[in-house]
PDB file of C-alpha atoms and ligand atoms in Angstrom:
ATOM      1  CA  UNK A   1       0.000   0.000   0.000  1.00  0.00           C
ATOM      2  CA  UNK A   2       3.026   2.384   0.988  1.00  0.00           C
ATOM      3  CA  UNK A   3       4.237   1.637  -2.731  1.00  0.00           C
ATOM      4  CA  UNK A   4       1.410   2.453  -4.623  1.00  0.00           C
ATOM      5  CA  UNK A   5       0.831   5.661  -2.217  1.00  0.00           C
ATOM      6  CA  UNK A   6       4.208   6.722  -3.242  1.00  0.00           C
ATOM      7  CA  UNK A   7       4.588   6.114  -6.798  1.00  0.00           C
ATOM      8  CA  UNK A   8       1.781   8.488  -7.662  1.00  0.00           C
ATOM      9  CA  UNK A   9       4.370  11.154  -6.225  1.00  0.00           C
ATOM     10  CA  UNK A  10       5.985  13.502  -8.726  1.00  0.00           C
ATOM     11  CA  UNK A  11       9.460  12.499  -9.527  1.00  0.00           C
ATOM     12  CA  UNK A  12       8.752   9.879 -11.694  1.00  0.00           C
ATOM     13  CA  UNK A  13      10.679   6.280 -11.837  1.00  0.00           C
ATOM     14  CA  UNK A  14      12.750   6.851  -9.240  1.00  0.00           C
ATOM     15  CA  UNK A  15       9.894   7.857  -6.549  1.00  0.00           C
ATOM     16  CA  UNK A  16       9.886   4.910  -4.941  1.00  0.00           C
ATOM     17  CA  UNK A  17      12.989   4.509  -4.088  1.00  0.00           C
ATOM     18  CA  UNK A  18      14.008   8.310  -3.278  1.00  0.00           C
ATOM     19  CA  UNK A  19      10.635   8.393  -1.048  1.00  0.00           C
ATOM     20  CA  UNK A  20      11.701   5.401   0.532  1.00  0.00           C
ATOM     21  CA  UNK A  21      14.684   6.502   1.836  1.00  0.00           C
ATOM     22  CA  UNK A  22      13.221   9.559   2.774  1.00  0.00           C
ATOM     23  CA  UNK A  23      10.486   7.924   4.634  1.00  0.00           C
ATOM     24  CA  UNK A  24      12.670   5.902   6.551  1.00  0.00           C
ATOM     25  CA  UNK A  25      15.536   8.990   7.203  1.00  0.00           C
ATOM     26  CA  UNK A  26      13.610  12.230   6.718  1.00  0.00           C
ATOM     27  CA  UNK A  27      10.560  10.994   8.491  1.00  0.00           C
ATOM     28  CA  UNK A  28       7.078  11.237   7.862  1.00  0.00           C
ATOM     29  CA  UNK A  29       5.665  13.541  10.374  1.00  0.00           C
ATOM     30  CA  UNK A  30       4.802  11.168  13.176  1.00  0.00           C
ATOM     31  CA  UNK A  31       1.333  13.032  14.730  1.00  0.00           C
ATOM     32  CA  UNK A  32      -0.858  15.457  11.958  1.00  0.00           C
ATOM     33  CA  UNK A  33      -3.501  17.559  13.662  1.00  0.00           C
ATOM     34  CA  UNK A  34      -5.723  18.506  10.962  1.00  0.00           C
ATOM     35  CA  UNK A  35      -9.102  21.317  11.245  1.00  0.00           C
ATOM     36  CA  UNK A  36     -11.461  19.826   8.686  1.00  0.00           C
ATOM     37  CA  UNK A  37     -13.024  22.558   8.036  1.00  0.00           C
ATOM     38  CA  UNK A  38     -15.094  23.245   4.719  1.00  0.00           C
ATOM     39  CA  UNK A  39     -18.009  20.651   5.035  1.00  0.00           C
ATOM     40  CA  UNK A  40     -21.254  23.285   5.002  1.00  0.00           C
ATOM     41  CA  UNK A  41     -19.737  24.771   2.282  1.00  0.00           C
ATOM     42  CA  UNK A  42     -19.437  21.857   0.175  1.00  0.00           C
ATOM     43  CA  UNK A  43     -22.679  20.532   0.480  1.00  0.00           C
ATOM     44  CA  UNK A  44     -23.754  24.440   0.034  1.00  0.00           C
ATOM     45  CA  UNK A  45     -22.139  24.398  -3.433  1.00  0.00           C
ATOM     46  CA  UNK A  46     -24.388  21.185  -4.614  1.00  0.00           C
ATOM     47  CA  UNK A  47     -27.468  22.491  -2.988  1.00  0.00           C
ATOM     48  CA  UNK A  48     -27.287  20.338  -0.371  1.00  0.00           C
ATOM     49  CA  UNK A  49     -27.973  20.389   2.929  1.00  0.00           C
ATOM     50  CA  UNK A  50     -25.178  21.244   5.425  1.00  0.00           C
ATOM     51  CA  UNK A  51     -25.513  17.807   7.205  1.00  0.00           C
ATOM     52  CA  UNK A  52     -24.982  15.807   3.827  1.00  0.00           C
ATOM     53  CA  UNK A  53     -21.475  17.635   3.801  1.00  0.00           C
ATOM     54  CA  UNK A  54     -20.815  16.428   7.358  1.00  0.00           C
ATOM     55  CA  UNK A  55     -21.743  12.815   6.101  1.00  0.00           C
ATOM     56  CA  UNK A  56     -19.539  13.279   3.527  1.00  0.00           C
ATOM     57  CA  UNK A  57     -16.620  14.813   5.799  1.00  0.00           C
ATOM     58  CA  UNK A  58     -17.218  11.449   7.589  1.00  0.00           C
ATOM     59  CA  UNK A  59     -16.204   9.516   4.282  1.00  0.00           C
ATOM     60  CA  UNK A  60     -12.924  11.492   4.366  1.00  0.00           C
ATOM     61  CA  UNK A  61     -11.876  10.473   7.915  1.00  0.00           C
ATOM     62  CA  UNK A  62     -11.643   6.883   7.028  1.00  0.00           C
ATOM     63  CA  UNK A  63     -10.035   7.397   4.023  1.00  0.00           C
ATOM     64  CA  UNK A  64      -7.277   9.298   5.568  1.00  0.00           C
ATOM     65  CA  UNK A  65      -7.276   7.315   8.508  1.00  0.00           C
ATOM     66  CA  UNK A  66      -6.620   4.786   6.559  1.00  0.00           C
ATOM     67  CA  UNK A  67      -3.825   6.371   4.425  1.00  0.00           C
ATOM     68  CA  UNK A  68      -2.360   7.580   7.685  1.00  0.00           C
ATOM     69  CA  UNK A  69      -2.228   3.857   8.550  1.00  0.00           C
ATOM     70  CA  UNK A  70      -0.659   2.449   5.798  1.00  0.00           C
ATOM     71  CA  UNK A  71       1.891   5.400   5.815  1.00  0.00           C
ATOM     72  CA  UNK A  72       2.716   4.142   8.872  1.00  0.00           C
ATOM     73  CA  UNK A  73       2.106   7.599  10.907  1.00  0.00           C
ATOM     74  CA  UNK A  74       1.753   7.281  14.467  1.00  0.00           C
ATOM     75  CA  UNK A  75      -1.075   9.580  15.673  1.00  0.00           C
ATOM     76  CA  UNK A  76      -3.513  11.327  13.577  1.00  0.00           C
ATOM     77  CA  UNK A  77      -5.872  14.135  15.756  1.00  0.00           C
ATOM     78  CA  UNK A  78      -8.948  15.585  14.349  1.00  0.00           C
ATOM     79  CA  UNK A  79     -11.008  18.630  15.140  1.00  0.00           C
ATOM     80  CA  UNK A  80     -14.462  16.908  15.014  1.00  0.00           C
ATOM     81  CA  UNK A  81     -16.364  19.090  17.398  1.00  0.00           C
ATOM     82  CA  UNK A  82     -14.829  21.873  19.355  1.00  0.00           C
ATOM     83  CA  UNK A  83     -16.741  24.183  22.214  1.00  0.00           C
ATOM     84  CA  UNK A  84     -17.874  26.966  19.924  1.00  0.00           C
ATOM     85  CA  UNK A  85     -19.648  24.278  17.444  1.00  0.00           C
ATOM     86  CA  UNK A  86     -22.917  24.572  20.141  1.00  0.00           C
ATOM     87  CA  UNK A  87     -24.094  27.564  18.705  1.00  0.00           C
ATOM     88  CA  UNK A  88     -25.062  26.220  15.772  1.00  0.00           C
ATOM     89  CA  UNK A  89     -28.433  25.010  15.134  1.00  0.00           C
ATOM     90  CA  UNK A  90     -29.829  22.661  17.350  1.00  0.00           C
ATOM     91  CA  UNK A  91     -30.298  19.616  13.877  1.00  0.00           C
ATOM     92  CA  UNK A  92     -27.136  20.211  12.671  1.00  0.00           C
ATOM     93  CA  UNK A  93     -25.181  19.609  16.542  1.00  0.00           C
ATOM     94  CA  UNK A  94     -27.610  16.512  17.220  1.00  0.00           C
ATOM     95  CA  UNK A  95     -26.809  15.295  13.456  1.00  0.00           C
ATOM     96  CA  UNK A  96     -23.136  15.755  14.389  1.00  0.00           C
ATOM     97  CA  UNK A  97     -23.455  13.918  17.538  1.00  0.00           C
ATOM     98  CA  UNK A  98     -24.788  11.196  15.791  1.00  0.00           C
ATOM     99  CA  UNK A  99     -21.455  10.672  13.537  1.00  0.00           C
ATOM    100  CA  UNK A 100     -19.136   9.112  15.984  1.00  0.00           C
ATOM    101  CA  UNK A 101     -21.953   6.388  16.320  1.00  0.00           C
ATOM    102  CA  UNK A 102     -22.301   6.146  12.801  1.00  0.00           C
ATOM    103  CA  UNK A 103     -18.648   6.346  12.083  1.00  0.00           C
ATOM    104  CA  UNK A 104     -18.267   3.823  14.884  1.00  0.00           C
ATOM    105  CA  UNK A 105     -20.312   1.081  14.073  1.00  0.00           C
ATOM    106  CA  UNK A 106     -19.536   0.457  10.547  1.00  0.00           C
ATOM    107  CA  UNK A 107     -15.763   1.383  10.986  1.00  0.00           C
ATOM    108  CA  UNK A 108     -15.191  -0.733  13.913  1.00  0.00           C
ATOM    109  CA  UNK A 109     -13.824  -3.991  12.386  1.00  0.00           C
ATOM    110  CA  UNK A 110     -11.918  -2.413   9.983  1.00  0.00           C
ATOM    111  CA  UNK A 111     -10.329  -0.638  12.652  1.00  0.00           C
ATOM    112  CA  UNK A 112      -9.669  -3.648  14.722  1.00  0.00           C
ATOM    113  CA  UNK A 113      -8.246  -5.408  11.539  1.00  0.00           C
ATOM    114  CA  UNK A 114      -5.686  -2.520  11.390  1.00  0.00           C
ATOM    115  CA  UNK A 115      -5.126  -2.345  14.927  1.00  0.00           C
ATOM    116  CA  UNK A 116      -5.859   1.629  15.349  1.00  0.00           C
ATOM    117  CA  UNK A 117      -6.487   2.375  18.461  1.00  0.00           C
ATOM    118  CA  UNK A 118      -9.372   5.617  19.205  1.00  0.00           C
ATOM    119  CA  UNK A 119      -8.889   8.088  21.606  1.00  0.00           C
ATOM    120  CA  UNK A 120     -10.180  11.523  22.407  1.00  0.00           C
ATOM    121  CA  UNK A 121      -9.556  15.029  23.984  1.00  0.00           C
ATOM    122  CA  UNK A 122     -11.904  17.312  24.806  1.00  0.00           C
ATOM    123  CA  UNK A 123     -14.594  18.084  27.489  1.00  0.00           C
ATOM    124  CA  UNK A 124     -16.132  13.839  27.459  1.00  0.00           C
ATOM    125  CA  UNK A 125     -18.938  15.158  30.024  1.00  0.00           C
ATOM    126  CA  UNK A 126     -20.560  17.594  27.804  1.00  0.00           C
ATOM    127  CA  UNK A 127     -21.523  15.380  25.540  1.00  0.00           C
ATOM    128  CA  UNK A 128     -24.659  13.364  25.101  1.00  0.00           C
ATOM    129  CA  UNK A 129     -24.783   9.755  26.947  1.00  0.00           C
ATOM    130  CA  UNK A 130     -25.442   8.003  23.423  1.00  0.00           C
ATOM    131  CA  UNK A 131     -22.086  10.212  22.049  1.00  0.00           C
ATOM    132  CA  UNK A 132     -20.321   9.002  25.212  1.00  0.00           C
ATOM    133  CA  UNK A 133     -21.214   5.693  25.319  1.00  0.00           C
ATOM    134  CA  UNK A 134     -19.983   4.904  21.748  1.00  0.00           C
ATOM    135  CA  UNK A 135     -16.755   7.281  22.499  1.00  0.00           C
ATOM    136  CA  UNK A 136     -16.148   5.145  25.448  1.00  0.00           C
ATOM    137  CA  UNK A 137     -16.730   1.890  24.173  1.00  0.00           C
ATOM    138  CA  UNK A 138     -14.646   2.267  21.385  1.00  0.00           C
ATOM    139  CA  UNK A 139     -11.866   3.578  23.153  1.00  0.00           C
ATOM    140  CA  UNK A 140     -12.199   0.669  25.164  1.00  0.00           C
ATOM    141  CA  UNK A 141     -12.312  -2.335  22.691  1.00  0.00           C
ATOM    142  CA  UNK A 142      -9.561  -0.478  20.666  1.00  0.00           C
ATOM    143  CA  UNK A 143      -7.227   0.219  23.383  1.00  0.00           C
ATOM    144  CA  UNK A 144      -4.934  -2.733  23.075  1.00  0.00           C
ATOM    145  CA  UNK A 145      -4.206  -2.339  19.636  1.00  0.00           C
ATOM    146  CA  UNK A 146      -0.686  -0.390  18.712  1.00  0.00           C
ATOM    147  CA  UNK A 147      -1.246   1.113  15.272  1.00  0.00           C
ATOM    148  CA  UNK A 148      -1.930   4.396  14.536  1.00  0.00           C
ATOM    149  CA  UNK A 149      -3.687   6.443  16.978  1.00  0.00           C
ATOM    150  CA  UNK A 150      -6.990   8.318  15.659  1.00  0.00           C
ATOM    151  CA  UNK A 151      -7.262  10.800  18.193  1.00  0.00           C
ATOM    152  CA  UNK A 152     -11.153  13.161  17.940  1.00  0.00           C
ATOM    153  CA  UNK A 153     -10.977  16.109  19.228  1.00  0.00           C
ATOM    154  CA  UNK A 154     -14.477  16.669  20.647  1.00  0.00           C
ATOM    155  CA  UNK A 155     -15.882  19.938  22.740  1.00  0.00           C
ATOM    156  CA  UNK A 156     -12.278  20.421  22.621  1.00  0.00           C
ATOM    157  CA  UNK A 157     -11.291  24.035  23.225  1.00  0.00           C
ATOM    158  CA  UNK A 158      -7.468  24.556  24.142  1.00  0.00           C
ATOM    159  CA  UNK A 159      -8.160  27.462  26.169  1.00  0.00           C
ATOM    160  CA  UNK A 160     -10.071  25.579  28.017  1.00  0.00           C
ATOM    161  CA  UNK A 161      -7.503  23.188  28.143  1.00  0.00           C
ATOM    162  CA  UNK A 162      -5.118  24.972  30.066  1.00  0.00           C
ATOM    163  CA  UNK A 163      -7.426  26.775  32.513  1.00  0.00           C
ATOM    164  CA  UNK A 164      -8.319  23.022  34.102  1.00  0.00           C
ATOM    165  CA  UNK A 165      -4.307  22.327  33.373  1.00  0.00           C
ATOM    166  CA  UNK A 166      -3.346  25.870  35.933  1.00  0.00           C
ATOM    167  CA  UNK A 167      -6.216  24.881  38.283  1.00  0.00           C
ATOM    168  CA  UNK A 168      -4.937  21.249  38.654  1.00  0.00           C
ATOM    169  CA  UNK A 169      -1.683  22.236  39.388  1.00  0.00           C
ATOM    170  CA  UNK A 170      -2.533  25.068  41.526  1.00  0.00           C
ATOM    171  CA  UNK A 171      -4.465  22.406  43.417  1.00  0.00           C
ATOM    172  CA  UNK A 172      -1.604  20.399  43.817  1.00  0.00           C
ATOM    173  CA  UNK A 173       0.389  23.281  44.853  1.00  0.00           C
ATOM    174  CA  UNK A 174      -1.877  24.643  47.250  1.00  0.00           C
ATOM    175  CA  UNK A 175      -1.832  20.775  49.226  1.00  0.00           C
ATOM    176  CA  UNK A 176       1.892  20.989  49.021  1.00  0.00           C
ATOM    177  CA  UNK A 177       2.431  17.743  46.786  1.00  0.00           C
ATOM    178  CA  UNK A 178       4.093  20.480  44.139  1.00  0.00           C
ATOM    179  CA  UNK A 179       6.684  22.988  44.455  1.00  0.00           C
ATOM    180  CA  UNK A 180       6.349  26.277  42.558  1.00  0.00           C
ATOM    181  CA  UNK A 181       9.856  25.476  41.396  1.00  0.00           C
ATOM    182  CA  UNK A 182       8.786  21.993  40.256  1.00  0.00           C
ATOM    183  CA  UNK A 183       6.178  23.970  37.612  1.00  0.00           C
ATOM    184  CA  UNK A 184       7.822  24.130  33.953  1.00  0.00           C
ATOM    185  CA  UNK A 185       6.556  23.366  30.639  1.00  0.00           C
ATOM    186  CA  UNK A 186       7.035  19.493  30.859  1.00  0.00           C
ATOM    187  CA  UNK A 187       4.982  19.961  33.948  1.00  0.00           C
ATOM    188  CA  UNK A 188       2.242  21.457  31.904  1.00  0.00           C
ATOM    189  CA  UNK A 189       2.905  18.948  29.244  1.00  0.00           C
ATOM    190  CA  UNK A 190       1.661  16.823  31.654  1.00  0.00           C
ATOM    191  CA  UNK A 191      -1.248  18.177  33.035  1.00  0.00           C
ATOM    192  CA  UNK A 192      -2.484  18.841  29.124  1.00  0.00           C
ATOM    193  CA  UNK A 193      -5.118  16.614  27.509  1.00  0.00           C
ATOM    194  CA  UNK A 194      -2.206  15.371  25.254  1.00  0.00           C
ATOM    195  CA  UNK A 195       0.035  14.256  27.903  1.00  0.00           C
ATOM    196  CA  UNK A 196       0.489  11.146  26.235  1.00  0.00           C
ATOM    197  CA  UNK A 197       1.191  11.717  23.090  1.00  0.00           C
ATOM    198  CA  UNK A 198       3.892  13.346  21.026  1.00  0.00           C
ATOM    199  CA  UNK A 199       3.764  17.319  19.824  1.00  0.00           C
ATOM    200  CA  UNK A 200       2.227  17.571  16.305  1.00  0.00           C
ATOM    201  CA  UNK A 201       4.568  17.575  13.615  1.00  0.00           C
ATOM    202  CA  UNK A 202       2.408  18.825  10.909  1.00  0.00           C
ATOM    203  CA  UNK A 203      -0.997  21.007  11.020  1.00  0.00           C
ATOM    204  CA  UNK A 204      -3.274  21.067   8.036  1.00  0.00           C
ATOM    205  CA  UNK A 205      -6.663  23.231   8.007  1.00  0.00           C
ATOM    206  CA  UNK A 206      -8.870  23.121   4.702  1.00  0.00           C
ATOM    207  CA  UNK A 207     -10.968  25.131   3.458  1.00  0.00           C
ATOM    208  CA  UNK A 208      -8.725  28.397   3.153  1.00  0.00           C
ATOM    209  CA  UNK A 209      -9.389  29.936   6.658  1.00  0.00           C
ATOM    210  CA  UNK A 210      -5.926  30.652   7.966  1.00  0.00           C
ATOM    211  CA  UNK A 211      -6.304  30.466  12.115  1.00  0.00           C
ATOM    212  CA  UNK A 212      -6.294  28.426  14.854  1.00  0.00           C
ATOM    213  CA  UNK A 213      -9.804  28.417  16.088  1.00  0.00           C
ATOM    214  CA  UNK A 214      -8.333  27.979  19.890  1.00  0.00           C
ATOM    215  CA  UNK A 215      -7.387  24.390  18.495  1.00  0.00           C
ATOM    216  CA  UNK A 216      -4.274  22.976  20.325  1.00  0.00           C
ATOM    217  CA  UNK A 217      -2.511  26.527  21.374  1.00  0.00           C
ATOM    218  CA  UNK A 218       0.318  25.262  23.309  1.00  0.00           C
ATOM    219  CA  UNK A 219       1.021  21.873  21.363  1.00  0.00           C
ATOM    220  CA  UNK A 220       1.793  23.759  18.214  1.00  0.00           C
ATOM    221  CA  UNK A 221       4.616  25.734  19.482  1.00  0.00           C
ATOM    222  CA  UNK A 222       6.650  24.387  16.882  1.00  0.00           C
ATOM    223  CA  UNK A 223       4.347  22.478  14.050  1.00  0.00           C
ATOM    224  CA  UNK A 224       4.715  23.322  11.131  1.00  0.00           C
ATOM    225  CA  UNK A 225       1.878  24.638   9.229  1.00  0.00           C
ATOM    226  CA  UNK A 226      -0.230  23.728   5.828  1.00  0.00           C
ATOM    227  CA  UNK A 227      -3.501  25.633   4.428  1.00  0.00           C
ATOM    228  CA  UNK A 228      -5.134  24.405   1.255  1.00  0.00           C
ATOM    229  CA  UNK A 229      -8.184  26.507   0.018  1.00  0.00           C
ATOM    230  CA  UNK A 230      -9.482  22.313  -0.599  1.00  0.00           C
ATOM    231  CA  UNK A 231     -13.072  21.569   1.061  1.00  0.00           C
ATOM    232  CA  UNK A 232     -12.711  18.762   4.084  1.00  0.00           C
ATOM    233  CA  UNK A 233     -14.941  16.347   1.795  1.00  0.00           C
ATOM    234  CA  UNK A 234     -12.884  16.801  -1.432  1.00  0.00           C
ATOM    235  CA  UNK A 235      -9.517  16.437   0.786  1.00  0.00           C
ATOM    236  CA  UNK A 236      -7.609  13.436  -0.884  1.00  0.00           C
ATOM    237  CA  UNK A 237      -4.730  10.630  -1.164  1.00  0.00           C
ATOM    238  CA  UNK A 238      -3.198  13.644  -3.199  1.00  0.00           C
ATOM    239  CA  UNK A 239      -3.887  16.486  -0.851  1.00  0.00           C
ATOM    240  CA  UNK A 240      -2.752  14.321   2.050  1.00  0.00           C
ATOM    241  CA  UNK A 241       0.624  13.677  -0.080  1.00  0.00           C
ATOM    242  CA  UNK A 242       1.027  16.979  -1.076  1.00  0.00           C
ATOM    243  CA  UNK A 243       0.946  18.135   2.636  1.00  0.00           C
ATOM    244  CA  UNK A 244       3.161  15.583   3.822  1.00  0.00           C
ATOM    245  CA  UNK A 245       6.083  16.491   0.695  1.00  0.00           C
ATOM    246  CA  UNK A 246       5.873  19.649   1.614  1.00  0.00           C
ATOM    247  CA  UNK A 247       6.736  19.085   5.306  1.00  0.00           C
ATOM    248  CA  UNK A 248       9.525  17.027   4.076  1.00  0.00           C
ATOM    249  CA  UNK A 249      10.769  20.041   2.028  1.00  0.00           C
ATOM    250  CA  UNK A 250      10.734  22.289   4.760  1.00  0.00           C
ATOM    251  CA  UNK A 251      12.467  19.596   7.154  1.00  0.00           C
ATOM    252  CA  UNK A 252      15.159  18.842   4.732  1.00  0.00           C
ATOM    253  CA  UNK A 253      15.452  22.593   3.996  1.00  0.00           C
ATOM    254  CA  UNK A 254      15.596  23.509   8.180  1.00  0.00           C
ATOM    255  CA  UNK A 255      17.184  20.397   8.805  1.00  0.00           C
ATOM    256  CA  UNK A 256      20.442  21.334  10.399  1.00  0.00           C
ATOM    257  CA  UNK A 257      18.563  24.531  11.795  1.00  0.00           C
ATOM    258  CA  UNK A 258      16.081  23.361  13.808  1.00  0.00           C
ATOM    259  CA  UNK A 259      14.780  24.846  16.771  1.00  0.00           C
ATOM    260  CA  UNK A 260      16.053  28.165  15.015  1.00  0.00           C
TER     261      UNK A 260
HETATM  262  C1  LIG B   1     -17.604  14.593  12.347  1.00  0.00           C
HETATM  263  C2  LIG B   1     -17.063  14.628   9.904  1.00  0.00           C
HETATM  264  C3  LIG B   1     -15.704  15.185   9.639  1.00  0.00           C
HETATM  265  C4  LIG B   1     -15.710  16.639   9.315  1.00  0.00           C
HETATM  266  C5  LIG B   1     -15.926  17.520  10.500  1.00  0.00           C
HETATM  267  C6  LIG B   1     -17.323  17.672  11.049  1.00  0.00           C
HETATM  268  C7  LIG B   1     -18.245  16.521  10.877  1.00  0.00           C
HETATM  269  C8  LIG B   1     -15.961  11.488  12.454  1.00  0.00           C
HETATM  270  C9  LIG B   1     -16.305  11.636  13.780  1.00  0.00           C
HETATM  271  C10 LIG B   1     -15.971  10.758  14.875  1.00  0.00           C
HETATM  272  C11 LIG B   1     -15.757  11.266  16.140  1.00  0.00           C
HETATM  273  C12 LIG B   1     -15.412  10.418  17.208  1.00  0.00           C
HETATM  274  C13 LIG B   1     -15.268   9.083  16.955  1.00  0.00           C
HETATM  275  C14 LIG B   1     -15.462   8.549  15.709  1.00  0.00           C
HETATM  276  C15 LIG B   1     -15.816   9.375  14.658  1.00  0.00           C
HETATM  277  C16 LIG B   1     -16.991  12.856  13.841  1.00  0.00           C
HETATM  278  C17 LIG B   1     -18.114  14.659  14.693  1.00  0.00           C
HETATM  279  C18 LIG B   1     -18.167  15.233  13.438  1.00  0.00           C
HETATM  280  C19 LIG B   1     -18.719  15.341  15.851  1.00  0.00           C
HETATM  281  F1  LIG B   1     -14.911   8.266  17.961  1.00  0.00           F
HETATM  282  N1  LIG B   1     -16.395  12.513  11.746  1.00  0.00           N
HETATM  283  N2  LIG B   1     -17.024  13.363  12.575  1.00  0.00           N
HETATM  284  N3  LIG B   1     -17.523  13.481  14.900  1.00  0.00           N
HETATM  285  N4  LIG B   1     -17.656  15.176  11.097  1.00  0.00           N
END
């Protein structure tokens, strides 16, 4: 699968064997965060309604979590449903909460066949008990399994995020199990939502808007970025690739300058 990902890329014969090496030396980003964003407006431009581009967005997850799979990446987090998303209608956010059901129960073997493992950040109690329930049983029958991580960020807000991160360690300093001194970022690392996975490598947001939408604030310190005016639901194998190449550029470019 790798091989017939990569010999669609550009440089011809010798893809294969160039991306190979630079697979296995340059790295593929191991965790993409990606804001799939572009979903109303795509079912807007077919006269559709906006939940039919949702369904559709839905599509796209698999097949990138699948590509993200096979390309061997490690963790793959998507902005499903973050803490603004309430204010919209009240069909559209019960439609929405029906997806991770939907995505659930007709993904599920597929995803135990692959061994990708589901996890989520974000604000679990705010959700409804039938958007819970399939959240947490997934997460449960899936959390053996070592492949890639498919991480749903859902009522996620990162702001919020780090207000319950201060306040937990405030707590803990106030009883006198921390020191002041002992608080530094890896402390905070810790106290995040993502404390146990890695940093994002690579961001991606479609759909042309060019900002962060209080989506992982601290985590993306040092992630590289990548807009593409592409709707979520046309977002491809080739988008994906293109993304990925151009991280690769940049890495090999920065390489020897990194963290300057
Ligand atoms: C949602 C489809 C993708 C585009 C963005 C908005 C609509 C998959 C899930 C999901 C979430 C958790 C889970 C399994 C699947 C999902 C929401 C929206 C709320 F465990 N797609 N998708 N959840 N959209």
């Amino acid at each position: 699968m790798l091989k017939k990902l990569l010999s669609k890329s550009k440089k011809g014969k010798h893809s294969l064997e160039v991306n190979e090496t630079l697979i296995n030396n340059e790295c593929v980003p191991s965790h993409i965060a990606i804001i799939m964003d572009g979903n109303g407006r795509w079912a807007k431009k077919r006269a559709m309604p906006r939940i039919a581009g949702h369904h559709e967005g839905m599509q796209t997850v698999r097949k990138i979590s699948r590509i993200a799979d096979d390309m061997g990446i490690k963790v793959l987090t998507l902005y499903a449903f973050s803490t603004e998303n309430w204010k919209r209608p009240k069909s559209e956010v019960d439609y929405l909460m029906s997806l991770p059901q939907m995505f659930l129960n007709s993904f599920m073997p597929e995803l135990m066949e692959r061994g990708i493992r589901v996890e989520m950040i974000g604000d679990k109690e705010g959700l409804p008990t039938s958007t819970k329930v399939a959240l947490n049983e997934a997460m449960e029958k899936t959390k053996n399994n070592t492949g890639l991580i498919l991480n749903f960020a859902m009522n996620y807000g990162s702001r919020a995020e780090i207000v319950k991160a201060m306040k937990d360690i405030m707590v803990e300093v106030n009883n006198g199990k921390l020191t002041l001194d002992e608080v530094d970022e890896t402390l905070i690392d810790q106290y995040l939502l993502t404390s146990n996975l890695p940093e994002p490598d690579l961001l991606i947001r479609t759909s042309g808007e060019v900002r962060l939408s209080n989506f992982m604030l601290w985590q993306l310190a040092y992630t590289e970025f990548w807009f593409t005016d592409i709707l979520w639901p046309d977002f491809n194998q080739e988008t994906f690739m293109e993304a990925i190449q151009a991280y690769q550029q940049r890495n090999r470019r920065y390489g020897g300058l990194k963290g300057e």
